[in-house]
Amino acid sequence: MPLYQDEGVVLRTAKLGEADRIITLLTRDHGKIRAVAKGVRRTKSRFGGRLEPFMRVDVLVAEGRSLDVISQAESISAYAGPICADYAAYTAANVIAETADKLVAGEHERMTMQYRLVLGALNALAKHAHDPNAIGDSYVMRALAIAGWTPRLRACVVCGDPIDAGKAWYFSIPAGGVMCSADHTPESTPMSWNALCQMQALVDGDWGGAGHSSADRRNPPIGGKMG
Ligand SMILES: [Zn+2]
């Protein structure tokens, strides 16, 4: 069987048979992959605890006819320990892993930005860099933005008037952004200026370190304008 090497983060695991697990990984070069880890549930597994959710690992994978098979796994960063020790961080990490799993639909398609974003978010959670909920929310907004779902927060989606602090503004999920009081639709909800600034900060959020991605350039911070 042909082998490939990659690094990735474990998004989730599922039991298979007596002692095996199917591991879903988001990898740097192969996008999302699902691969069998044989014997991983045995006490003396050669994988040890390295294929648990949120672990970052270097893997050697054999291409199989239906499912790939993990032949080696080495731990790179121990994000999982500090994350699992903190309930709020653990909850946020689950949201992050679930979102990444759903947003990256296809397997074996390289998704470098999504990968770096997941790494940045887990790294921030492990270091307790910010409030775990804020990291989780920020991750979701940015992951959606990378996938092409950026909410328009700087101008009315109908008339294009730029938003400013002096007027009432509404937010519509189906319309994908902000609406002025003249154009707002019945399903839209009023948004305070503070809430709009908060949303913008979430979209632009940066946790430092591994969190950098080209989303930062696409959505330059507008703190100066909105402050
Ligand atoms: Zn308008």
Short mmCIF file of C-alpha atoms in Angstrom, two decimals, residues 27-193:
data_model
loop_
_atom_site.label_atom_id
_atom_site.label_comp_id
_atom_site.label_asym_id
_atom_site.label_seq_id
_atom_site.Cartn_x
_atom_site.Cartn_y
_atom_site.Cartn_z
CA THR A 27 -4.18 17.52 8.14
CA ARG A 28 -1.89 20.17 6.75
CA ASP A 29 -1.44 18.74 3.26
CA HIS A 30 -4.25 16.20 2.76
CA GLY A 31 -7.18 18.13 4.24
CA LYS A 32 -9.60 15.98 6.19
CA ILE A 33 -8.80 12.28 6.34
CA ARG A 34 -10.45 9.33 8.05
CA ALA A 35 -8.15 6.48 8.87
CA VAL A 36 -8.24 3.34 10.98
CA ALA A 37 -5.96 3.06 14.01
CA LYS A 38 -5.67 -0.67 14.60
CA GLY A 39 -5.51 -1.92 18.18
CA VAL A 40 -5.69 1.64 19.53
CA ARG A 41 -8.17 0.67 22.27
CA ARG A 42 -5.90 -2.03 23.71
CA THR A 43 -4.11 -1.10 26.92
CA LYS A 44 -0.73 -1.69 25.36
CA SER A 45 -1.42 0.04 22.04
CA ARG A 46 1.68 1.27 20.24
CA PHE A 47 -0.21 4.55 19.64
CA GLY A 48 -0.45 5.23 23.37
CA GLY A 49 -2.80 8.17 23.97
CA ARG A 50 -1.63 10.03 20.90
CA LEU A 51 -4.78 9.69 18.80
CA GLU A 52 -7.24 11.38 21.15
CA PRO A 53 -9.32 14.45 20.19
CA PHE A 54 -7.37 17.75 19.87
CA MET A 55 -3.98 15.98 19.73
CA ARG A 56 -1.60 17.33 17.10
CA VAL A 57 0.33 14.45 15.57
CA ASP A 58 2.76 13.53 12.84
CA VAL A 59 1.28 10.55 11.05
CA LEU A 60 2.36 7.95 8.53
CA VAL A 61 -0.71 6.65 6.72
CA ALA A 62 -1.15 3.72 4.37
CA GLU A 63 -3.71 4.25 1.62
CA GLY A 64 -6.36 1.57 1.78
CA ARG A 65 -9.04 0.59 -0.71
CA SER A 66 -11.91 1.88 1.44
CA LEU A 67 -10.30 3.43 4.54
CA ASP A 68 -6.70 4.52 5.07
CA VAL A 69 -4.74 2.94 7.92
CA ILE A 70 -2.55 4.87 10.37
CA SER A 71 0.77 3.07 10.66
CA GLN A 72 2.64 5.54 12.89
CA ALA A 73 1.68 8.55 15.04
CA GLU A 74 4.04 10.86 16.91
CA SER A 75 2.83 13.67 19.15
CA ILE A 76 3.83 17.21 18.09
CA SER A 77 2.05 19.49 20.55
CA ALA A 78 0.23 18.46 23.67
CA TYR A 79 -2.78 20.79 23.26
CA ALA A 80 -5.12 18.12 24.52
CA GLY A 81 -3.86 17.96 28.13
CA PRO A 82 -4.45 21.59 29.16
CA ILE A 83 -7.66 21.75 27.09
CA CYS A 84 -9.22 18.66 28.68
CA ALA A 85 -8.24 19.87 32.16
CA ASP A 86 -10.44 22.96 31.77
CA TYR A 87 -14.14 22.35 31.20
CA ALA A 88 -14.80 25.66 29.37
CA ALA A 89 -11.79 25.10 27.10
CA TYR A 90 -12.86 21.51 26.48
CA THR A 91 -16.38 22.63 25.49
CA ALA A 92 -14.97 25.29 23.14
CA ALA A 93 -12.54 22.75 21.62
CA ASN A 94 -15.46 20.42 20.89
CA VAL A 95 -17.30 23.23 19.08
CA ILE A 96 -14.12 23.97 17.10
CA ALA A 97 -13.55 20.32 16.14
CA GLU A 98 -17.19 19.83 15.19
CA THR A 99 -17.27 23.02 13.10
CA ALA A 100 -14.03 22.09 11.31
CA ASP A 101 -15.37 18.60 10.63
CA LYS A 102 -18.58 20.00 9.09
CA LEU A 103 -17.02 22.89 7.16
CA VAL A 104 -14.37 20.71 5.55
CA ALA A 105 -16.69 18.36 3.74
CA GLY A 106 -14.42 16.69 1.20
CA GLU A 107 -11.58 14.38 2.17
CA HIS A 108 -8.05 14.59 0.81
CA GLU A 109 -8.52 18.21 -0.30
CA ARG A 110 -5.85 20.52 1.05
CA MET A 111 -7.34 23.23 3.33
CA THR A 112 -4.32 25.10 4.64
CA MET A 113 -6.21 28.11 6.03
CA GLN A 114 -8.76 25.99 7.88
CA TYR A 115 -5.94 23.89 9.27
CA ARG A 116 -3.96 26.88 10.52
CA LEU A 117 -7.10 28.38 12.02
CA VAL A 118 -7.85 25.20 14.00
CA LEU A 119 -4.24 25.07 15.21
CA GLY A 120 -4.35 28.73 16.27
CA ALA A 121 -7.61 28.28 18.16
CA LEU A 122 -6.51 25.11 19.98
CA ASN A 123 -3.16 26.69 20.80
CA ALA A 124 -4.95 29.73 22.27
CA LEU A 125 -7.27 27.45 24.29
CA ALA A 126 -4.35 25.38 25.62
CA LYS A 127 -2.51 28.53 26.69
CA HIS A 128 -5.65 30.09 28.17
CA ALA A 129 -4.81 33.12 26.03
CA HIS A 130 -8.39 34.47 26.13
CA ASP A 131 -11.82 33.54 27.44
CA PRO A 132 -12.54 30.08 25.93
CA ASN A 133 -16.01 31.15 24.72
CA ALA A 134 -14.53 34.14 22.87
CA ILE A 135 -11.93 31.88 21.22
CA GLY A 136 -14.66 29.44 20.18
CA ASP A 137 -16.93 32.19 18.79
CA SER A 138 -14.04 33.85 17.01
CA TYR A 139 -12.95 30.55 15.50
CA VAL A 140 -16.46 29.87 14.16
CA MET A 141 -16.80 33.35 12.62
CA ARG A 142 -13.41 33.13 10.96
CA ALA A 143 -13.87 29.55 9.78
CA LEU A 144 -17.17 30.61 8.19
CA ALA A 145 -15.43 33.61 6.62
CA ILE A 146 -12.75 31.38 5.08
CA ALA A 147 -15.48 29.10 3.76
CA GLY A 148 -17.04 32.14 2.07
CA TRP A 149 -19.73 33.03 4.62
CA THR A 150 -18.43 36.42 5.76
CA PRO A 151 -21.25 38.48 7.27
CA ARG A 152 -21.31 42.04 5.88
CA LEU A 153 -20.94 44.28 8.89
CA ARG A 154 -19.62 47.53 7.48
CA ALA A 155 -22.54 48.67 5.32
CA CYS A 156 -26.25 48.06 4.80
CA VAL A 157 -26.60 44.99 2.54
CA VAL A 158 -29.52 46.70 0.72
CA CYS A 159 -28.53 50.32 0.11
CA GLY A 160 -24.81 50.13 0.89
CA ASP A 161 -24.82 53.01 3.39
CA PRO A 162 -21.75 52.63 5.63
CA ILE A 163 -22.64 51.98 9.24
CA ASP A 164 -22.07 54.63 11.86
CA ALA A 165 -22.71 54.95 15.56
CA GLY A 166 -25.46 57.54 15.27
CA LYS A 167 -28.22 55.37 13.72
CA ALA A 168 -30.18 52.19 14.49
CA TRP A 169 -28.94 49.01 12.79
CA TYR A 170 -30.37 45.55 12.28
CA PHE A 171 -28.79 42.20 11.52
CA SER A 172 -30.29 39.63 9.17
CA ILE A 173 -28.87 36.10 9.02
CA PRO A 174 -30.63 35.17 5.72
CA ALA A 175 -29.41 38.42 4.11
CA GLY A 176 -25.95 37.83 5.52
CA GLY A 177 -25.34 41.16 7.17
CA VAL A 178 -26.37 44.53 8.51
CA MET A 179 -29.42 46.51 7.41
CA CYS A 180 -30.33 50.15 7.99
CA SER A 181 -33.66 51.08 9.63
CA ALA A 182 -35.18 52.06 6.26
CA ASP A 183 -34.36 48.71 4.60
CA HIS A 184 -34.53 46.19 7.41
CA THR A 185 -36.68 43.09 6.88
CA PRO A 186 -39.13 41.64 9.48
CA GLU A 187 -36.84 38.73 10.44
CA SER A 188 -33.87 40.99 11.16
CA THR A 189 -33.00 41.82 14.76
CA PRO A 190 -31.91 45.20 16.14
CA MET A 191 -28.20 45.34 16.94
CA SER A 192 -26.59 47.80 19.28
CA TRP A 193 -23.48 49.59 18.12
#
